[in-house]
Amino acid sequence: MFLTGSRSTVSRPTALHRLIRKAATTGDWQVAEVLLGEDPNIVRDELTETGETALHIAASMKETKFVEQIVQMMNPNDLELQNKRGRTAFYYAAKGGTVEMATVMIEKNSRLVSMCDKDMKTPLHIAIEEKNKEMVSYLYKVTGVEHLDIKQWFDVIFAAIDSRMYDVALKILKENQSLTAVTHEKGVALRMLAQHAMGDISDNQEATLKRLVTVFACVPCFSWLTGRFERELTEKRAALLAEALWADIERLEEIDAVEPIDKRPILLAAAKAGNAKLVIMIARSDLDLLLKFDEDGQSVFHIAVLYRQERVFSLIHSIGMMKIFITEQIDAKGNNILHLVGESPPARREFVAYEAFTQARRQLLWSEEVERIVPRDYLKMKNSDGYTPRESFFKNHQRLLEEGRTWMKETANYFMLVAALMATVVFAAVFTAPGGYSGETGIPILHKTELFLEFQFNVTVAFFHSILAILMFLSVLTAQFDERDFLISLQRKLLVGMVGLYGAVFYTVATFTTALCLHNADAGKSPLSLLTIPISQFFFTIHLFTERKLLISLLGSTLFRSSRFREARNIFE
């Protein structure tokens, strides 16, 4: 039986209202059923200051059984009741991700999928914002094309892009024919996508990654690996969505079905975000866009320099001699492209101490790379402020260079103290043989045992590793810290010094464990002798783990110095 009547706004809640609100909050249907028997119309009453009904409260609390029972007693129109924020109870079901609850409501009133709140967000939009895949899948299935207008469908697509649910956006784009002839909103979607990473894996690689995700999803300790695979797949879906949007725009413009959209904002957004794949996609259809300058006299490549986007800037090598138009351009402030390297890049985040040196080195690499392509006479050209590119660079990066210099010296100093301490310890150990010395010959008593030879080897290697570390750190402290030092020698010296220090740690612990074994009466058969290497490796691993980020940074800058600026292949192939 349906409850009938009108909704009432209760300025002062009665005892009955308090009881039904408590029952809805706790999911106590037995109490609610009795209360509804006393006053059936209470189901429509506002029970809170923000206008929630009993159904609103139960849905927000995810009380599925309660919702199923009360919906059966309600008129379909009652499910459309909204609180003061314009939200129906179905809104909370969509937001909470309870598909069973949403199904009950939709079966009673299918119009709920098209009802918006005061922010004009549909239930599908809300579910996408919550990234609840199961609820999104269900709502998309029950939301027909006719339920939402074109603007609402594109709002859903925009939400899917923000939530990185690119497969949902792509599905809507392909299946909803009402969106076919729209280009402006597709341009907006592309501009949003420009901020997102796009993958370039093949179909076979995608299939392999999907299988790996399925396999490793069952193993909790490999969750980090699963997350990495899923990120690769997500980036591939972003690329597929961008390709679909761009193909639609191109097709419609080729047949003059729509007014051409302004593609330059999309291109500039992609350049700022370092989205080289999208830049290539647009450039292949209109190369002139790469050669156009904005009102400030800057091109896509100038923007890439300003925002330090190496992958986008590297595309300049793929346009042949046309790059001359870019490198000879002077902007509104009298800057050539090398002057822009001197500008401080936008801060993306606060970086930790060791990154000051890495960032300083990166800026110098940028200066070196751009110098390769500008005319020689541009190196001494002054801008409207009277600065040459080099003067501008050191003026704006002086603090960063000083921070990098300070960090490098302090780090080398601390490491050298530790290395010196270890050298002192192992030097003393050489003349303090385990087991003592023979009173007659002065030769170590245990010198004929295998473990004694191992002891001598470990202590010798530990000593020379310590000396190597000391020399490397000393060379860092006495460096001039000029451009060449920042670019090449400093990180190499620090890396070699750290390798020497870690070697000293490894072999010093090995020395300790072998000496401990030698002090046993039955040294050769002692269980401790079997643990010598594992114990030393354990401590070495701990030391290595604590400095992993620094090591990765140094290894990357040493071994892959110019990999960020790899010349791109011809983008029109």
Coordinates of C-alpha atoms in Angstrom, one line a residue:
M1 CA 0.0 0.0 0.0
F2 CA 1.3 3.5 -0.9
L3 CA 1.3 6.3 1.6
T4 CA -0.5 9.3 0.4
G5 CA -0.7 12.9 1.4
S6 CA 1.5 16.0 1.3
R7 CA 4.8 16.9 2.7
S8 CA 5.0 19.0 5.8
T9 CA 7.7 21.2 7.1
V10 CA 8.0 20.8 10.9
S11 CA 9.4 23.8 12.6
R12 CA 9.5 22.0 15.9
P13 CA 10.2 18.2 15.9
T14 CA 7.7 16.2 17.9
A15 CA 8.5 13.0 19.9
L16 CA 7.3 11.0 16.9
H17 CA 9.7 12.8 14.6
R18 CA 12.6 12.1 17.0
L19 CA 11.7 8.4 17.2
I20 CA 11.4 7.9 13.4
R21 CA 14.7 9.8 12.9
K22 CA 16.4 7.5 15.4
A23 CA 14.9 4.4 13.8
A24 CA 16.1 5.5 10.3
T25 CA 19.6 6.3 11.7
T26 CA 19.9 2.8 13.3
G27 CA 18.0 0.9 10.6
D28 CA 15.4 -0.3 13.1
W29 CA 12.5 -1.1 10.7
Q30 CA 10.3 -2.7 13.4
V31 CA 10.1 0.5 15.4
A32 CA 9.7 2.6 12.2
E33 CA 6.8 0.3 11.0
V34 CA 4.9 0.9 14.2
L35 CA 5.5 4.7 14.0
L36 CA 4.3 4.8 10.4
G37 CA 1.2 2.9 11.4
E38 CA 0.4 5.7 13.8
D39 CA 1.0 8.5 11.3
P40 CA 1.7 7.4 7.7
N41 CA 2.3 10.9 6.5
I42 CA 5.4 11.3 8.7
V43 CA 7.4 9.6 6.0
R44 CA 7.3 12.9 4.1
D45 CA 8.1 15.2 7.0
E46 CA 11.4 17.0 7.3
L47 CA 13.2 15.5 10.3
T48 CA 16.4 17.7 10.3
E49 CA 17.2 21.4 9.9
T50 CA 18.5 20.7 6.4
G51 CA 15.3 19.0 5.3
E52 CA 16.1 15.3 5.3
T53 CA 13.3 12.8 5.5
A54 CA 13.5 9.3 7.0
L55 CA 14.5 8.0 3.6
H56 CA 17.2 10.5 3.2
I57 CA 18.6 9.6 6.7
A58 CA 18.4 5.8 6.1
A59 CA 20.1 6.2 2.6
S60 CA 22.9 8.3 4.0
M61 CA 23.5 5.7 6.8
K62 CA 23.5 2.9 4.2
E63 CA 20.7 1.1 5.9
T64 CA 19.7 -1.0 2.9
K65 CA 17.0 -3.2 4.5
F66 CA 15.3 -0.2 6.0
V67 CA 15.3 1.6 2.7
E68 CA 13.9 -1.4 0.9
Q69 CA 11.0 -1.6 3.4
I70 CA 10.1 2.1 3.4
V71 CA 10.3 2.5 -0.4
Q72 CA 7.7 -0.2 -0.7
M73 CA 5.3 1.9 1.3
M74 CA 6.0 5.1 -0.5
N75 CA 4.4 6.7 -3.6
P76 CA 6.9 7.0 -6.5
N77 CA 6.7 10.8 -6.3
D78 CA 7.8 10.7 -2.7
L79 CA 11.2 9.5 -3.7
E80 CA 11.7 12.8 -5.5
L81 CA 11.5 14.8 -2.3
Q82 CA 14.6 17.0 -1.9
N83 CA 16.3 18.5 1.1
K84 CA 17.4 22.1 1.3
R85 CA 20.5 21.3 -0.8
G86 CA 18.3 20.0 -3.6
R87 CA 19.3 16.4 -2.9
T88 CA 17.1 13.4 -3.1
A89 CA 17.6 10.2 -1.0
F90 CA 18.8 8.6 -4.3
Y91 CA 21.7 11.1 -4.3
Y92 CA 23.0 9.6 -1.0
A93 CA 22.6 6.1 -2.4
A94 CA 24.6 7.1 -5.5
K95 CA 27.2 8.8 -3.3
G96 CA 27.5 5.9 -0.9
G97 CA 27.9 3.3 -3.6
T98 CA 25.2 1.0 -2.4
V99 CA 23.9 -0.5 -5.6
E100 CA 21.2 -2.7 -4.0
M101 CA 19.7 0.5 -2.4
A102 CA 19.9 2.4 -5.7
T103 CA 18.2 -0.5 -7.5
V104 CA 15.2 -0.5 -5.2
M105 CA 14.7 3.2 -5.7
I106 CA 15.1 3.1 -9.5
E107 CA 12.6 0.3 -9.8
K108 CA 10.1 2.5 -8.0
N109 CA 10.9 5.8 -9.9
S110 CA 13.2 5.8 -12.9
R111 CA 13.1 9.6 -13.1
L112 CA 15.5 9.8 -10.2
V113 CA 18.6 9.3 -12.5
S114 CA 17.9 12.7 -14.1
M115 CA 17.3 14.8 -10.9
C116 CA 20.1 17.2 -10.1
D117 CA 21.0 18.9 -6.8
K118 CA 21.5 22.6 -6.5
D119 CA 25.0 22.3 -8.0
M120 CA 23.3 20.7 -11.1
K121 CA 25.0 17.4 -10.5
T122 CA 23.2 14.2 -11.6
P123 CA 23.5 11.0 -9.6
L124 CA 25.9 9.6 -12.3
H125 CA 28.0 12.6 -11.9
I126 CA 28.1 12.1 -8.1
A127 CA 29.0 8.5 -8.4
I128 CA 31.9 9.3 -10.8
E129 CA 33.2 11.9 -8.4
E130 CA 33.3 9.2 -5.7
K131 CA 35.1 6.8 -8.1
N132 CA 32.8 4.0 -7.2
K133 CA 33.1 1.8 -10.3
E134 CA 30.3 -0.6 -9.4
M135 CA 27.8 2.2 -8.9
V136 CA 29.0 4.1 -12.0
S137 CA 28.5 1.0 -14.1
Y138 CA 24.9 0.5 -12.7
L139 CA 23.9 4.1 -13.1
Y140 CA 25.2 4.4 -16.6
K141 CA 23.2 1.3 -17.5
V142 CA 19.9 2.7 -16.2
T143 CA 20.6 6.3 -17.4
G144 CA 19.2 6.6 -20.9
V145 CA 20.3 9.1 -23.4
E146 CA 17.0 10.9 -23.0
H147 CA 17.4 11.3 -19.3
L148 CA 20.2 13.9 -19.6
D149 CA 20.7 16.8 -21.9
I150 CA 23.9 17.4 -23.8
K151 CA 25.4 19.8 -21.2
Q152 CA 24.7 17.2 -18.5
W153 CA 26.3 14.5 -20.5
F154 CA 29.4 16.6 -21.0
D155 CA 29.5 17.5 -17.3
V156 CA 29.6 13.7 -16.6
I157 CA 32.5 13.4 -19.1
F158 CA 34.4 16.2 -17.4
A159 CA 33.8 14.6 -14.0
A160 CA 35.1 11.3 -15.4
I161 CA 38.3 13.0 -16.7
D162 CA 38.8 14.6 -13.3
S163 CA 38.3 11.2 -11.6
R164 CA 40.6 9.5 -14.1
M165 CA 37.8 7.2 -15.2
Y166 CA 38.7 7.6 -18.8
D167 CA 37.0 4.4 -19.9
V168 CA 33.6 5.7 -18.7
A169 CA 34.1 9.0 -20.7
L170 CA 35.2 7.1 -23.8
K171 CA 32.1 4.8 -23.5
I172 CA 29.8 7.8 -23.3
L173 CA 31.5 9.5 -26.2
K174 CA 31.2 6.4 -28.5
E175 CA 27.7 5.3 -27.5
N176 CA 25.8 8.6 -27.2
Q177 CA 25.0 9.8 -30.7
S178 CA 23.6 13.1 -29.4
L179 CA 27.2 14.2 -28.7
T180 CA 28.5 13.6 -32.2
A181 CA 28.2 17.0 -33.6
V182 CA 29.5 18.9 -30.6
T183 CA 33.1 20.2 -30.8
H184 CA 33.4 23.1 -28.3
E185 CA 32.8 20.8 -25.2
K186 CA 35.1 18.2 -26.7
G187 CA 37.8 20.9 -26.9
V188 CA 37.2 21.7 -23.3
A189 CA 37.6 18.0 -22.5
L190 CA 40.9 17.9 -24.4
R191 CA 42.2 20.9 -22.5
M192 CA 41.4 19.0 -19.3
L193 CA 43.1 15.9 -20.6
A194 CA 46.2 17.9 -21.4
Q195 CA 46.9 18.1 -17.7
H196 CA 46.9 14.3 -17.4
A197 CA 49.6 11.8 -18.2
M198 CA 49.1 9.7 -21.3
G199 CA 50.6 6.3 -22.0
D200 CA 51.9 5.0 -25.3
I201 CA 51.9 1.2 -24.7
S202 CA 50.9 -1.2 -27.5
D203 CA 47.8 -3.4 -27.5
N204 CA 49.9 -6.5 -26.7
Q205 CA 51.5 -4.7 -23.7
E206 CA 48.1 -3.6 -22.5
A207 CA 46.8 -7.2 -22.6
T208 CA 49.9 -8.3 -20.7
L209 CA 49.5 -5.7 -18.0
K210 CA 45.8 -6.6 -17.6
R211 CA 46.8 -10.2 -17.0
L212 CA 49.5 -9.2 -14.5
V213 CA 47.0 -7.0 -12.6
T214 CA 44.7 -10.0 -12.3
V215 CA 47.5 -12.2 -11.1
F216 CA 49.1 -9.8 -8.6
A217 CA 45.8 -8.5 -7.2
C218 CA 45.5 -11.6 -5.1
V219 CA 48.9 -11.0 -3.5
P220 CA 48.8 -8.1 -0.9
C221 CA 52.6 -7.7 -0.7
F222 CA 52.6 -6.9 -4.4
S223 CA 50.0 -4.1 -4.2
W224 CA 52.5 -1.5 -5.1
L225 CA 53.3 -3.4 -8.3
T226 CA 49.6 -3.8 -9.1
G227 CA 49.2 0.0 -8.6
R228 CA 52.0 0.7 -11.1
F229 CA 50.5 -1.6 -13.7
E230 CA 47.0 0.0 -13.2
R231 CA 48.6 3.4 -13.6
E232 CA 50.1 2.3 -17.0
L233 CA 46.6 1.1 -18.1
T234 CA 44.9 4.3 -16.9
E235 CA 47.4 6.4 -18.9
K236 CA 46.7 4.3 -22.0
R237 CA 42.9 4.9 -21.6
A238 CA 43.6 8.7 -21.3
A239 CA 45.5 8.5 -24.6
L240 CA 42.6 6.6 -26.2
L241 CA 40.1 9.2 -25.0
A242 CA 42.2 12.0 -26.3
E243 CA 42.5 10.3 -29.7
A244 CA 38.8 9.8 -29.9
L245 CA 38.0 13.4 -29.0
W246 CA 40.6 14.8 -31.5
A247 CA 39.4 12.5 -34.3
D248 CA 35.8 13.7 -33.8
I249 CA 36.9 17.4 -33.9
E250 CA 39.0 16.8 -37.0
R251 CA 36.3 14.9 -38.8
L252 CA 33.6 17.5 -38.2
E253 CA 35.9 20.4 -39.2
E254 CA 37.0 18.6 -42.4
I255 CA 33.4 18.5 -43.7
D256 CA 32.7 22.1 -42.5
A257 CA 29.9 20.7 -40.2
V258 CA 30.9 23.0 -37.3
E259 CA 32.8 26.2 -36.6
P260 CA 36.5 25.4 -36.1
I261 CA 37.6 25.6 -32.4
D262 CA 40.6 27.4 -31.2
K263 CA 43.2 24.7 -30.7
R264 CA 46.0 26.9 -29.4
P265 CA 44.7 26.8 -25.7
I266 CA 44.7 23.0 -25.8
L267 CA 48.3 23.0 -27.2
L268 CA 49.5 25.5 -24.6
A269 CA 47.9 23.5 -21.8
A270 CA 49.6 20.4 -23.1
A271 CA 53.0 22.1 -23.3
K272 CA 52.7 23.5 -19.8
A273 CA 51.9 20.0 -18.4
G274 CA 54.5 18.3 -20.5
N275 CA 52.0 16.2 -22.4
A276 CA 54.1 15.5 -25.5
K277 CA 51.7 12.9 -26.8
L278 CA 48.9 15.4 -27.1
V279 CA 51.2 18.0 -28.6
I280 CA 52.3 15.5 -31.3
M281 CA 48.6 14.6 -31.9
I282 CA 47.7 18.2 -32.6
A283 CA 50.8 19.1 -34.5
R284 CA 50.3 16.2 -37.0
S285 CA 47.0 17.8 -38.1
D286 CA 48.3 21.4 -38.2
L287 CA 52.1 22.0 -38.0
D288 CA 51.5 25.8 -38.2
L289 CA 50.3 25.7 -34.6
L290 CA 53.8 24.9 -33.4
L291 CA 55.1 27.9 -35.3
K292 CA 52.5 30.4 -34.1
F293 CA 53.3 33.0 -31.5
D294 CA 51.0 34.4 -28.8
E295 CA 50.5 38.1 -27.9
D296 CA 53.7 37.9 -25.8
G297 CA 55.7 36.6 -28.8
Q298 CA 56.1 33.1 -27.4
S299 CA 55.5 29.7 -29.1
V300 CA 54.8 26.2 -27.7
F301 CA 58.5 25.7 -27.3
H302 CA 59.0 28.9 -25.4
I303 CA 56.2 27.7 -23.0
A304 CA 58.0 24.3 -22.7
V305 CA 61.2 26.1 -21.7
L306 CA 59.4 28.3 -19.2
Y307 CA 57.7 25.3 -17.5
R308 CA 60.8 23.1 -17.9
Q309 CA 59.1 20.4 -19.9
E310 CA 61.9 18.4 -21.5
R311 CA 59.8 16.0 -23.6
V312 CA 57.8 18.8 -25.2
F313 CA 60.9 20.9 -25.9
S314 CA 62.7 17.9 -27.5
L315 CA 60.1 17.9 -30.2
I316 CA 61.9 21.0 -31.6
H317 CA 64.5 18.7 -33.2
S318 CA 61.8 16.9 -35.2
I319 CA 60.6 19.9 -37.2
G320 CA 63.8 20.3 -39.1
M321 CA 65.1 23.7 -40.2
M322 CA 61.8 25.2 -39.2
K323 CA 63.1 25.4 -35.7
I324 CA 65.0 28.5 -36.9
F325 CA 61.7 30.5 -36.7
I326 CA 61.5 29.5 -33.0
T327 CA 65.1 30.1 -32.0
E328 CA 65.3 33.5 -33.7
Q329 CA 62.1 34.8 -32.2
I330 CA 62.3 37.7 -29.8
D331 CA 59.4 38.1 -27.4
A332 CA 57.6 41.3 -26.2
K333 CA 60.2 41.8 -23.4
G334 CA 63.2 41.5 -25.7
N335 CA 63.9 37.9 -24.6
N336 CA 65.2 35.2 -26.9
I337 CA 64.4 31.6 -26.0
L338 CA 67.7 31.3 -24.0
H339 CA 66.7 34.2 -21.8
L340 CA 63.6 32.2 -20.7
V341 CA 65.9 29.5 -19.2
G342 CA 67.1 32.3 -16.9
E343 CA 63.5 32.7 -15.6
S344 CA 62.7 30.8 -12.4
P345 CA 60.4 27.9 -13.3
P346 CA 57.0 27.7 -11.5
A347 CA 57.4 25.9 -8.2
R348 CA 55.4 22.6 -8.4
R349 CA 56.1 21.7 -4.8
E350 CA 58.5 22.2 -2.0
F351 CA 61.6 20.0 -2.5
V352 CA 63.7 18.2 0.2
A353 CA 67.2 19.3 0.9
Y354 CA 69.1 17.1 -1.5
E355 CA 66.9 18.2 -4.4
A356 CA 68.3 21.7 -4.2
F357 CA 71.5 20.4 -5.8
T358 CA 69.5 18.3 -8.3
Q359 CA 67.3 21.2 -9.3
A360 CA 70.3 23.5 -9.7
R361 CA 72.0 21.0 -11.9
R362 CA 68.8 20.6 -13.9
Q363 CA 68.6 24.3 -14.6
L364 CA 72.2 24.3 -15.8
L365 CA 71.4 21.4 -18.1
W366 CA 68.6 23.4 -19.6
S367 CA 70.9 26.3 -20.2
E368 CA 73.4 24.0 -21.9
E369 CA 70.7 22.3 -24.1
V370 CA 69.1 25.5 -25.3
E371 CA 72.5 27.1 -26.0
R372 CA 73.0 24.3 -28.6
I373 CA 70.2 25.6 -30.8
V374 CA 70.3 29.4 -30.6
P375 CA 72.4 31.5 -32.9
R376 CA 75.8 32.3 -31.4
D377 CA 75.2 36.0 -31.4
Y378 CA 72.1 35.5 -29.2
L379 CA 74.3 34.3 -26.3
K380 CA 75.3 37.9 -25.6
M381 CA 72.0 39.6 -26.6
K382 CA 70.5 41.8 -23.9
N383 CA 66.8 41.9 -23.2
S384 CA 64.7 45.0 -22.3
D385 CA 66.0 44.8 -18.7
G386 CA 69.6 44.9 -19.9
Y387 CA 70.6 41.3 -19.1
T388 CA 72.2 38.8 -21.3
P389 CA 70.9 35.2 -21.0
R390 CA 73.8 34.2 -18.7
E391 CA 73.4 37.2 -16.5
S392 CA 69.7 36.6 -16.2
F393 CA 70.2 32.9 -15.3
F394 CA 72.6 33.6 -12.5
K395 CA 70.5 36.5 -11.2
N396 CA 67.4 34.4 -10.8
H397 CA 69.1 31.1 -9.8
Q398 CA 71.7 32.4 -7.4
R399 CA 69.8 31.2 -4.3
L400 CA 69.2 27.8 -5.7
L401 CA 72.8 27.4 -6.7
E402 CA 73.9 28.5 -3.2
E403 CA 71.5 26.0 -1.6
G404 CA 72.8 23.2 -3.8
R405 CA 76.4 24.2 -3.0
T406 CA 75.6 24.3 0.8
W407 CA 73.9 20.9 0.7
M408 CA 76.7 19.2 -1.2
K409 CA 79.4 20.5 1.2
E410 CA 77.5 19.6 4.3
T411 CA 76.7 16.1 3.0
A412 CA 80.2 15.5 2.0
N413 CA 81.5 16.7 5.3
Y414 CA 79.1 14.4 7.3
F415 CA 80.0 11.4 5.2
M416 CA 83.7 12.1 5.4
L417 CA 83.5 12.1 9.2
V418 CA 81.9 8.7 9.2
A419 CA 84.4 7.4 6.6
A420 CA 87.3 8.7 8.7
L421 CA 85.9 7.0 11.8
M422 CA 85.5 3.7 10.0
A423 CA 89.1 4.0 8.6
T424 CA 90.4 4.5 12.1
V425 CA 88.5 1.5 13.5
V426 CA 89.5 -0.9 10.7
F427 CA 93.1 0.3 10.8
A428 CA 93.3 -0.6 14.5
A429 CA 91.7 -3.9 13.8
V430 CA 94.5 -4.9 11.4
F431 CA 97.0 -4.9 14.4
T432 CA 94.6 -6.5 16.8
A433 CA 94.3 -10.1 15.6
P434 CA 91.5 -12.2 17.1
G435 CA 92.9 -14.9 19.4
G436 CA 96.0 -13.0 20.2
Y437 CA 99.7 -13.5 19.1
S438 CA 102.2 -16.2 19.8
G439 CA 104.6 -15.3 22.6
E440 CA 107.5 -16.9 20.7
T441 CA 107.0 -15.8 17.1
G442 CA 104.7 -12.8 17.4
I443 CA 102.5 -14.3 14.7
P444 CA 98.7 -14.5 15.2
I445 CA 97.8 -17.8 16.8
L446 CA 94.9 -18.4 14.4
H447 CA 96.6 -17.3 11.2
K448 CA 96.3 -20.8 9.6
T449 CA 92.5 -21.0 9.9
E450 CA 90.3 -20.2 6.9
L451 CA 88.3 -17.6 8.8
F452 CA 91.5 -15.7 9.7
L453 CA 92.2 -15.2 6.0
E454 CA 88.7 -14.0 5.6
F455 CA 89.2 -11.6 8.5
Q456 CA 92.3 -10.2 6.9
F457 CA 90.5 -9.8 3.5
N458 CA 87.5 -8.0 5.1
V459 CA 89.5 -5.6 7.2
T460 CA 91.8 -4.7 4.3
V461 CA 89.0 -4.1 1.9
A462 CA 87.1 -2.1 4.5
F463 CA 90.1 0.1 5.1
F464 CA 90.7 0.9 1.4
H465 CA 87.0 1.6 0.9
S466 CA 87.1 4.1 3.7
I467 CA 90.2 5.7 2.2
L468 CA 88.5 5.9 -1.2
A469 CA 85.4 7.6 0.4
I470 CA 87.6 10.1 2.3
L471 CA 89.4 11.1 -0.8
M472 CA 86.2 11.5 -2.8
F473 CA 84.4 13.6 -0.1
L474 CA 87.5 15.7 0.3
S475 CA 87.6 16.4 -3.4
V476 CA 84.0 17.6 -3.1
L477 CA 84.8 19.9 -0.2
T478 CA 87.7 21.5 -2.2
A479 CA 85.8 21.8 -5.5
Q480 CA 85.3 25.3 -7.1
F481 CA 81.5 24.6 -7.6
D482 CA 81.5 26.1 -11.1
E483 CA 79.1 25.1 -13.9
R484 CA 81.2 22.1 -14.9
D485 CA 81.4 20.8 -11.4
F486 CA 77.6 21.0 -11.0
L487 CA 77.0 19.3 -14.4
I488 CA 79.6 16.6 -14.3
S489 CA 82.0 16.0 -11.4
L490 CA 80.3 16.8 -8.1
Q491 CA 77.6 14.1 -8.3
R492 CA 80.0 11.6 -9.6
K493 CA 82.4 12.2 -6.8
L494 CA 79.6 12.1 -4.2
L495 CA 78.3 8.8 -5.7
V496 CA 81.7 7.1 -5.8
G497 CA 82.3 8.3 -2.2
M498 CA 79.0 6.9 -1.1
V499 CA 79.8 3.6 -2.8
G500 CA 83.1 3.5 -1.0
L501 CA 81.4 4.3 2.3
Y502 CA 78.8 1.6 1.8
G503 CA 81.5 -0.9 0.9
A504 CA 83.3 0.1 4.1
V505 CA 80.1 -0.5 6.1
F506 CA 79.6 -3.9 4.5
Y507 CA 83.1 -5.2 5.1
T508 CA 83.4 -3.7 8.5
V509 CA 80.4 -5.6 9.7
A510 CA 81.8 -8.7 7.9
T511 CA 85.1 -8.1 9.8
F512 CA 83.2 -8.0 13.1
T513 CA 81.3 -11.2 12.4
T514 CA 84.4 -13.2 11.3
A515 CA 86.3 -11.9 14.4
L516 CA 83.4 -13.1 16.5
C517 CA 83.6 -16.6 14.9
L518 CA 87.4 -16.7 15.4
H519 CA 87.0 -16.2 19.2
N520 CA 85.0 -19.4 19.4
A521 CA 87.0 -22.5 20.3
D522 CA 85.6 -24.4 17.3
A523 CA 85.7 -21.5 14.9
G524 CA 85.6 -23.5 11.6
K525 CA 82.4 -25.3 12.6
S526 CA 80.6 -22.4 14.5
P527 CA 77.1 -21.6 13.2
L528 CA 78.1 -18.0 13.4
S529 CA 80.5 -18.5 10.6
L530 CA 77.6 -19.3 8.3
L531 CA 75.9 -16.0 9.3
T532 CA 78.8 -13.8 8.5
I533 CA 77.7 -12.6 5.0
P534 CA 74.0 -12.6 5.7
I535 CA 74.5 -10.4 8.8
S536 CA 76.7 -7.9 6.9
Q537 CA 74.3 -7.9 4.0
F538 CA 71.4 -7.1 6.4
F539 CA 73.0 -4.0 7.8
F540 CA 74.2 -3.0 4.3
T541 CA 70.6 -3.2 3.1
I542 CA 69.3 -1.1 5.9
H543 CA 71.9 1.6 5.2
L544 CA 71.1 1.4 1.5
F545 CA 67.3 1.7 2.1
T546 CA 67.6 4.8 4.2
E547 CA 69.5 6.6 1.4
R548 CA 67.6 5.2 -1.6
K549 CA 66.1 8.4 -2.8
L550 CA 69.4 10.2 -2.8
L551 CA 71.1 7.3 -4.5
I552 CA 68.5 7.1 -7.2
S553 CA 68.8 10.8 -7.8
L554 CA 72.6 10.6 -8.1
L555 CA 72.5 7.5 -10.3
G556 CA 69.9 9.1 -12.6
S557 CA 71.8 12.4 -13.0
T558 CA 75.2 10.6 -13.5
L559 CA 74.2 7.7 -15.9
F560 CA 71.4 9.5 -17.8
R561 CA 72.7 13.0 -17.9
S562 CA 71.0 14.1 -21.1
S563 CA 68.3 11.5 -21.4
R564 CA 65.6 14.1 -20.6
F565 CA 66.5 15.9 -23.9
R566 CA 66.6 12.9 -26.2
E567 CA 66.0 14.1 -29.7
A568 CA 62.5 13.0 -30.8
R569 CA 62.0 11.0 -33.9
N570 CA 60.1 12.7 -36.8
I571 CA 56.6 13.3 -35.3
F572 CA 55.0 13.1 -38.7
E573 CA 56.1 9.5 -39.4

